[in-house]
Amino acid sequence: MRDPKVIPEKLRAWYDRHARILPWRVPPHAGHAADPYRVWLSEIMLQQTTVAAVKSYFQRFTELWPSVDDLAAASDAQVMAEWAGLGYYARARNLLACARAVAAMGGFPDTRRDLAALPGIGPYTSAAIAAIAFDRSETVVDGNVERVVARLFAVQTPLPAAKAELIALAETLTPMRRPGDHAQAMMDLGATICTPRSPACGICPLLEDCAARAQGIAAELPRKALKKPKPLRLGTVWIGLAEAAVLVETRPPKGLLGGTLAFPSTGWDGSDLPPPAPAEWRDIGMVRHVFTHFALDLTVMTAPLTGPATRGRLMALRDFRPDALPGLMRKAWNLARQP
DNA sequence: TACCCGTGGCG
DNA sequence: TCGCCAAGGGT
C-alpha cells in the first residue's frame, strides 16, 4: 500500500508551504545554497537544544564572528563567555577547535565522511551539513526523525535499541533531489505536527501513510527504555568579595561545566574541599539545579575576603559579567546579590 | 554499550 | 512541583 516514493513527495509539497522561517535557514526555492558556516554553527547550537533557546545565541555569534575564520581567531575565554547559559559546554570547546581546523584547511569539507572527522561533528551533524549545505543525499536522523519514522512504520522496539532499525527505515525515504529540504522537512514535521505529546495527526500530510495512526498508537511511539532515577548531590560554593572585585576561577577543561567561569566550590561528588580563602563565611541559602543525570543542592556562602586566596583569582567587578557564568553559578550569584 | 554532559519550557 | 524532552557527541 505505501509506495516508498510517495512519502517524500508529499513531505516536500508540505515543506514548500509550511517550512519554518529560521535565521540560519535558506527557504525552499531561494535559488542559492546555505552558507556552510551558518549551517554548521546552528547545528552545533541545536544539539539537544530548542530552537527558541538558540536564536539569540546564533544572532550574537554571527554578529561577533561572521565567518569561520573570524571565529577561529577568537579566544577560548571569549567563546566560553558567549556560550554561557546554552549548556553542554563541550560543544563550545569543540566549536572553537573545529573552527580552527576548518580555517587551517581553507574551508569546510563537503562530504559527510570528512565532516564527521572534525571535533563536535558526529553522525547527525555530519549528515545535516552535507545535505543542507552541500546538497548531498545523506540521511539525517535526529530525535524528530526517529519519532516520525517510528510512527510511520509503527516500530515497537524501544529506543535506544531501535536506533539502527530507524536509521535503515529513514534511509528508504531519502531522495536524490533536494536532500537538504527533505531533512529539514522531516525535522519540521516532527517539531510542529508529529510532536512527542498529542501529535496533530488531523493536519499531518502523511496521515494516510502512517501505520501508527492506523493502529491508533501514534502518541505512544517511539517507545523508550525506562530511565534511571537521578541522585541528589550536595555541595558548597564560596563567593568571596574584595574591594570592587570577586573571587572566580576557570573550571578544569574537562568534565562538568568544563572550561566555564565559576566561583570556587566543593566537588559536589563527595569530595570535601576547603574554602578558597580565610574569611567569616556566611551561609546565605541554597540553590537547586538539575543536570542531566543528577540534581544538586548547592549551599551558597559569601564573605568579604580578609586573607590571600588559595584558589581562584580576583576579577574586578567592572570586568565581571554574570551572564558569562553557566546557569548554576548564575543562580548562586543572583542569590548572593540579594539583600 | 552505557555513561557523561546543561538548560529552559511545558503539561 | 515535577518529569519529560530538545536539530547529539565524546568516551
Short mmCIF file of C-alpha atoms (C1' of nucleotides) in Angstrom, two decimals:
data_model
loop_
_atom_site.label_atom_id
_atom_site.label_comp_id
_atom_site.label_asym_id
_atom_site.label_seq_id
_atom_site.Cartn_x
_atom_site.Cartn_y
_atom_site.Cartn_z
CA MET A 1 0.00 0.00 0.00
CA ARG A 2 2.68 2.51 0.99
CA ASP A 3 4.72 3.44 -2.07
CA PRO A 4 8.13 4.45 -0.68
CA LYS A 5 8.36 7.42 -3.03
CA VAL A 6 5.01 8.97 -2.22
CA ILE A 7 6.04 9.91 1.31
CA PRO A 8 8.99 12.18 0.38
CA GLU A 9 6.89 13.73 -2.40
CA LYS A 10 4.06 14.60 -0.04
CA LEU A 11 6.57 15.82 2.52
CA ARG A 12 8.29 18.10 0.03
CA ALA A 13 4.97 19.62 -1.04
CA TRP A 14 4.08 20.25 2.60
CA TYR A 15 7.50 21.77 3.32
CA ASP A 16 7.26 24.14 0.36
CA ARG A 17 4.18 25.66 2.00
CA HIS A 18 4.91 25.28 5.71
CA ALA A 19 8.68 25.49 6.23
CA ARG A 20 9.55 27.33 9.41
CA ILE A 21 11.41 30.59 8.87
CA LEU A 22 14.64 30.40 10.86
CA PRO A 23 17.67 32.73 10.96
CA TRP A 24 20.08 30.06 9.73
CA ARG A 25 17.80 28.60 7.08
CA VAL A 26 17.53 29.28 3.35
CA PRO A 27 13.85 28.97 2.38
CA PRO A 28 12.87 26.37 -0.24
CA HIS A 29 13.33 27.70 -3.81
CA ALA A 30 15.52 30.58 -2.62
CA GLY A 31 17.81 29.86 -5.54
CA HIS A 32 21.02 29.73 -3.57
CA ALA A 33 22.69 27.31 -1.19
CA ALA A 34 23.05 27.81 2.52
CA ASP A 35 26.34 29.09 3.97
CA PRO A 36 28.17 26.05 5.42
CA TYR A 37 29.45 28.16 8.34
CA ARG A 38 25.96 29.20 9.38
CA VAL A 39 24.59 25.70 8.89
CA TRP A 40 27.38 24.21 10.98
CA LEU A 41 27.11 26.83 13.73
CA SER A 42 23.35 26.39 14.02
CA GLU A 43 23.57 22.60 14.01
CA ILE A 44 26.07 22.60 16.87
CA MET A 45 23.93 25.00 18.88
CA LEU A 46 20.79 22.98 18.19
CA GLN A 47 22.23 19.74 19.56
CA GLN A 48 19.80 18.80 22.36
CA THR A 49 18.73 22.43 22.49
CA THR A 50 15.48 24.11 21.47
CA VAL A 51 15.14 26.50 18.55
CA ALA A 52 13.84 29.20 20.89
CA ALA A 53 16.94 28.98 23.10
CA VAL A 54 19.34 29.05 20.14
CA LYS A 55 18.04 32.07 18.23
CA SER A 56 19.62 34.86 20.28
CA TYR A 57 22.93 32.99 20.60
CA PHE A 58 23.10 32.41 16.85
CA GLN A 59 22.41 36.09 16.24
CA ARG A 60 25.12 37.14 18.69
CA PHE A 61 27.75 34.70 17.38
CA THR A 62 27.23 35.64 13.73
CA GLU A 63 27.43 39.34 14.63
CA LEU A 64 30.69 38.87 16.52
CA TRP A 65 32.12 36.32 14.08
CA PRO A 66 30.58 36.50 10.58
CA SER A 67 32.86 33.80 9.16
CA VAL A 68 34.59 30.67 10.35
CA ASP A 69 37.93 32.49 10.05
CA ASP A 70 36.68 35.20 12.41
CA LEU A 71 35.57 32.57 14.92
CA ALA A 72 38.86 30.71 14.58
CA ALA A 73 40.68 33.87 15.66
CA ALA A 74 38.60 34.31 18.84
CA SER A 75 39.97 33.48 22.29
CA ASP A 76 38.80 30.49 24.33
CA ALA A 77 37.57 32.75 27.14
CA GLN A 78 35.55 34.93 24.80
CA VAL A 79 33.81 31.98 23.15
CA MET A 80 33.10 30.34 26.52
CA ALA A 81 31.64 33.60 27.83
CA GLU A 82 29.36 34.00 24.82
CA TRP A 83 28.26 30.35 25.07
CA ALA A 84 27.44 30.69 28.79
CA GLY A 85 23.86 29.69 29.54
CA LEU A 86 23.43 27.49 26.49
CA GLY A 87 24.70 24.35 28.25
CA TYR A 88 26.76 21.33 27.18
CA TYR A 89 29.97 23.32 27.26
CA ALA A 90 32.00 20.64 25.47
CA ARG A 91 30.16 21.91 22.40
CA ALA A 92 31.77 25.33 22.79
CA ARG A 93 35.24 23.86 23.23
CA ASN A 94 34.75 21.63 20.18
CA LEU A 95 33.24 24.52 18.24
CA LEU A 96 36.40 26.54 18.55
CA ALA A 97 38.65 23.55 17.85
CA CYS A 98 36.59 22.79 14.74
CA ALA A 99 36.66 26.41 13.55
CA ARG A 100 40.44 26.48 13.83
CA ALA A 101 40.78 23.19 11.95
CA VAL A 102 38.45 24.37 9.19
CA ALA A 103 40.23 27.72 8.90
CA ALA A 104 43.55 25.89 8.62
CA MET A 105 42.25 23.67 5.82
CA GLY A 106 40.79 26.63 3.93
CA GLY A 107 37.09 25.86 4.35
CA PHE A 108 34.58 23.20 5.30
CA PRO A 109 34.93 19.78 3.68
CA ASP A 110 31.90 18.91 1.56
CA THR A 111 31.39 15.22 2.31
CA ARG A 112 29.79 13.57 5.28
CA ARG A 113 32.86 11.44 5.95
CA ASP A 114 35.27 14.35 6.10
CA LEU A 115 32.87 16.47 8.12
CA ALA A 116 32.50 13.66 10.68
CA ALA A 117 36.25 13.71 11.25
CA LEU A 118 36.01 17.21 12.76
CA PRO A 119 35.57 17.79 16.52
CA GLY A 120 31.96 18.05 17.69
CA ILE A 121 30.55 16.71 14.40
CA GLY A 122 29.01 13.26 14.75
CA PRO A 123 26.64 11.11 12.69
CA TYR A 124 23.72 13.52 12.84
CA THR A 125 25.56 16.79 12.29
CA SER A 126 27.79 15.49 9.50
CA ALA A 127 24.75 14.27 7.58
CA ALA A 128 22.87 17.52 8.21
CA ILE A 129 25.68 19.77 6.94
CA ALA A 130 26.36 17.53 3.93
CA ALA A 131 22.68 17.51 2.96
CA ILE A 132 21.73 21.11 3.75
CA ALA A 133 24.89 22.99 2.77
CA PHE A 134 26.32 20.69 0.09
CA ASP A 135 23.25 19.04 -1.44
CA ARG A 136 24.48 15.54 -0.64
CA SER A 137 21.91 12.76 -0.48
CA GLU A 138 22.62 11.81 3.14
CA THR A 139 20.10 10.56 5.65
CA VAL A 140 19.71 12.90 8.60
CA VAL A 141 18.42 11.25 11.77
CA ASP A 142 17.78 13.28 14.89
CA GLY A 143 15.19 12.88 17.63
CA ASN A 144 12.47 14.29 15.39
CA VAL A 145 13.23 11.88 12.57
CA GLU A 146 13.36 8.95 14.97
CA ARG A 147 9.89 9.82 16.20
CA VAL A 148 8.42 10.42 12.73
CA VAL A 149 9.85 7.17 11.34
CA ALA A 150 8.89 5.12 14.41
CA ARG A 151 5.29 6.25 13.88
CA LEU A 152 5.21 5.98 10.08
CA PHE A 153 6.34 2.36 10.28
CA ALA A 154 4.86 1.56 13.72
CA VAL A 155 8.20 0.45 15.15
CA GLN A 156 7.55 -1.07 18.58
CA THR A 157 11.16 -1.65 19.62
CA PRO A 158 12.07 0.81 22.39
CA LEU A 159 14.87 3.36 22.00
CA PRO A 160 17.81 3.29 22.06
CA ALA A 161 17.77 -0.33 20.84
CA ALA A 162 15.60 0.71 17.86
CA LYS A 163 18.15 3.22 16.60
CA ALA A 164 19.70 1.12 13.82
CA GLU A 165 16.29 0.00 12.58
CA LEU A 166 15.01 3.58 12.50
CA ILE A 167 18.07 4.76 10.56
CA ALA A 168 17.57 1.99 7.99
CA LEU A 169 13.90 2.94 7.58
CA ALA A 170 14.75 6.64 7.31
CA GLU A 171 17.23 5.82 4.53
CA THR A 172 14.41 4.37 2.44
CA LEU A 173 12.81 7.84 2.41
CA THR A 174 15.86 9.94 1.49
CA PRO A 175 15.54 11.40 -2.03
CA MET A 176 18.31 12.15 -4.51
CA ARG A 177 16.86 15.60 -5.21
CA ARG A 178 16.76 18.33 -2.56
CA PRO A 179 18.03 16.09 0.25
CA GLY A 180 18.56 19.13 2.47
CA ASP A 181 14.96 20.24 2.17
CA HIS A 182 13.85 16.66 2.82
CA ALA A 183 15.91 16.54 6.02
CA GLN A 184 14.58 19.87 7.22
CA ALA A 185 11.04 18.84 6.28
CA MET A 186 11.30 15.69 8.40
CA MET A 187 12.52 17.76 11.34
CA ASP A 188 9.89 20.47 10.86
CA LEU A 189 7.18 17.82 10.72
CA GLY A 190 8.45 16.34 13.97
CA ALA A 191 8.73 19.74 15.63
CA THR A 192 5.34 21.15 14.61
CA ILE A 193 2.94 18.25 13.86
CA CYS A 194 4.39 14.86 14.77
CA THR A 195 5.19 16.12 18.27
CA PRO A 196 6.14 13.93 21.26
CA ARG A 197 2.84 14.52 23.08
CA SER A 198 -0.56 14.81 21.44
CA PRO A 199 0.58 14.83 17.79
CA ALA A 200 -1.64 16.81 15.40
CA CYS A 201 -2.44 13.84 13.18
CA GLY A 202 -5.55 15.56 11.78
CA ILE A 203 -3.43 18.05 9.81
CA CYS A 204 -0.49 15.75 9.03
CA PRO A 205 0.41 15.47 5.34
CA LEU A 206 1.39 11.82 5.92
CA LEU A 207 -1.81 10.87 7.73
CA GLU A 208 -2.78 8.22 5.18
CA ASP A 209 0.72 6.72 5.18
CA CYS A 210 1.17 6.37 8.93
CA ALA A 211 0.99 2.85 10.34
CA ALA A 212 0.89 4.03 13.95
CA ARG A 213 -2.03 6.32 13.18
CA ALA A 214 -3.87 3.43 11.55
CA GLN A 215 -3.36 1.39 14.71
CA GLY A 216 -4.27 4.29 16.99
CA ILE A 217 -0.90 4.26 18.77
CA ALA A 218 0.88 7.30 17.31
CA ALA A 219 1.15 9.12 20.64
CA GLU A 220 2.68 6.03 22.29
CA LEU A 221 5.64 5.87 19.88
CA PRO A 222 8.54 5.81 19.94
CA ARG A 223 8.68 3.58 22.98
CA LYS A 224 11.58 4.25 25.32
CA ALA A 225 13.55 2.23 27.82
CA LEU A 226 12.98 3.08 31.47
CA LYS A 227 15.39 5.72 32.69
CA LYS A 228 17.34 5.60 35.90
CA PRO A 229 16.37 7.88 38.79
CA LYS A 230 18.54 10.94 39.39
CA PRO A 231 20.52 11.03 42.63
CA LEU A 232 20.60 14.20 44.72
CA ARG A 233 24.06 15.55 45.42
CA LEU A 234 25.17 18.25 47.84
CA GLY A 235 27.85 20.89 47.59
CA THR A 236 29.02 24.32 48.67
CA VAL A 237 30.10 27.34 46.64
CA TRP A 238 32.03 30.31 48.01
CA ILE A 239 31.55 33.82 46.68
CA GLY A 240 34.36 35.90 48.07
CA LEU A 241 34.22 39.69 47.72
CA ALA A 242 37.16 42.05 47.91
CA GLU A 243 37.45 45.76 47.17
CA ALA A 244 35.41 46.08 43.92
CA ALA A 245 36.38 42.53 42.96
CA VAL A 246 35.09 38.97 43.22
CA LEU A 247 36.94 35.67 43.54
CA VAL A 248 36.43 33.45 40.46
CA GLU A 249 38.14 30.56 38.75
CA THR A 250 38.07 28.83 35.38
CA ARG A 251 36.95 25.25 35.85
CA PRO A 252 39.15 22.40 34.59
CA PRO A 253 38.77 21.90 30.83
CA LYS A 254 37.02 18.54 31.01
CA GLY A 255 34.06 17.22 32.95
CA LEU A 256 31.03 19.02 34.28
CA LEU A 257 30.92 22.70 33.28
CA GLY A 258 34.41 22.21 31.89
CA GLY A 259 36.19 25.41 30.92
CA THR A 260 33.48 27.71 32.25
CA LEU A 261 33.84 30.70 34.56
CA ALA A 262 32.81 29.78 38.11
CA PHE A 263 33.09 30.52 41.81
CA PRO A 264 35.28 28.12 43.81
CA SER A 265 33.24 25.22 45.12
CA THR A 266 33.37 21.72 46.53
CA GLY A 267 33.32 18.89 44.02
CA TRP A 268 29.66 18.01 44.83
CA ASP A 269 30.51 14.34 44.39
CA GLY A 270 31.61 13.72 47.97
CA SER A 271 34.97 15.46 47.70
CA ASP A 272 35.33 17.88 50.59
CA LEU A 273 37.45 20.83 49.51
CA PRO A 274 38.13 23.66 51.97
CA PRO A 275 37.07 27.28 51.36
CA PRO A 276 39.32 29.15 48.91
CA ALA A 277 40.37 31.81 51.40
CA PRO A 278 40.24 32.60 55.10
CA ALA A 279 37.12 34.61 55.88
CA GLU A 280 34.00 34.77 58.00
CA TRP A 281 31.92 32.72 55.57
CA ARG A 282 28.18 33.21 55.94
CA ASP A 283 25.55 30.73 54.71
CA ILE A 284 23.06 32.76 52.67
CA GLY A 285 20.92 29.90 51.39
CA MET A 286 20.79 27.16 48.81
CA VAL A 287 20.14 26.86 45.09
CA ARG A 288 18.87 23.70 43.40
CA HIS A 289 19.98 22.79 39.91
CA VAL A 290 19.06 19.75 37.86
CA PHE A 291 21.66 18.35 35.49
CA THR A 292 21.17 15.54 33.00
CA HIS A 293 22.00 12.76 35.40
CA PHE A 294 21.79 14.24 38.90
CA ALA A 295 20.23 17.03 40.91
CA LEU A 296 22.34 19.34 43.03
CA ASP A 297 21.56 21.30 46.17
CA LEU A 298 24.30 23.88 46.40
CA THR A 299 24.84 25.84 49.61
CA VAL A 300 25.97 29.39 48.87
CA MET A 301 28.47 31.08 51.21
CA THR A 302 29.65 34.67 50.97
CA ALA A 303 32.22 36.75 52.82
CA PRO A 304 34.46 39.80 52.45
CA LEU A 305 37.92 38.38 51.86
CA THR A 306 40.41 39.02 54.66
CA GLY A 307 43.42 36.99 53.55
CA PRO A 308 45.12 35.72 50.39
CA ALA A 309 43.15 33.18 48.38
CA THR A 310 44.47 29.64 47.94
CA ARG A 311 42.35 29.06 44.84
CA GLY A 312 40.93 31.20 42.06
CA ARG A 313 41.72 34.76 41.04
CA LEU A 314 40.26 38.16 41.76
CA MET A 315 38.27 39.68 38.94
CA ALA A 316 37.36 43.37 39.01
CA LEU A 317 33.60 43.85 39.22
CA ARG A 318 33.70 46.10 36.16
CA ASP A 319 35.04 43.11 34.18
CA PHE A 320 32.68 40.61 35.77
CA ARG A 321 29.66 39.72 33.65
CA PRO A 322 27.13 37.43 35.41
CA ASP A 323 25.85 36.32 32.02
CA ALA A 324 29.27 34.82 31.32
CA LEU A 325 28.51 32.27 34.06
CA PRO A 326 26.83 28.90 33.48
CA GLY A 327 23.30 28.65 34.82
CA LEU A 328 24.19 27.07 38.15
CA MET A 329 26.72 29.76 39.05
CA ARG A 330 24.36 32.48 37.84
CA LYS A 331 21.76 31.21 40.29
CA ALA A 332 24.28 31.37 43.12
CA TRP A 333 25.32 34.90 42.15
CA ASN A 334 21.74 36.10 41.97
CA LEU A 335 21.13 34.72 45.47
CA ALA A 336 24.28 36.40 46.80
CA ARG A 337 23.47 39.86 45.46
CA GLN A 338 20.06 39.93 47.09
CA PRO A 339 19.86 41.98 50.32
"C1'" DT B 1 27.01 -0.33 25.44
"C1'" DA B 2 26.32 2.84 28.93
"C1'" DC B 3 27.63 6.94 30.89
"C1'" DC B 4 28.69 11.70 30.98
"C1'" DC B 5 27.38 16.29 29.76
"C1'" DG B 6 23.07 21.92 30.77
"C1'" DT B 7 19.31 24.39 30.33
"C1'" DG B 8 14.60 26.19 29.81
"C1'" DG B 9 9.83 25.38 28.73
"C1'" DC B 10 5.74 22.90 29.06
"C1'" DG B 11 1.67 19.89 30.53
"C1'" DT C 1 6.17 20.75 41.79
"C1'" DC C 2 7.94 17.52 38.64
"C1'" DG C 3 9.05 14.59 34.93
"C1'" DC C 4 9.75 14.93 30.15
"C1'" DC C 5 12.05 16.50 26.38
"C1'" DA C 6 15.01 19.31 22.58
"C1'" DA C 7 18.36 19.54 15.31
"C1'" DG C 8 23.79 14.63 19.95
"C1'" DG C 9 28.79 13.89 20.61
"C1'" DG C 10 32.61 12.02 23.23
"C1'" DT C 11 34.48 8.35 25.67
#
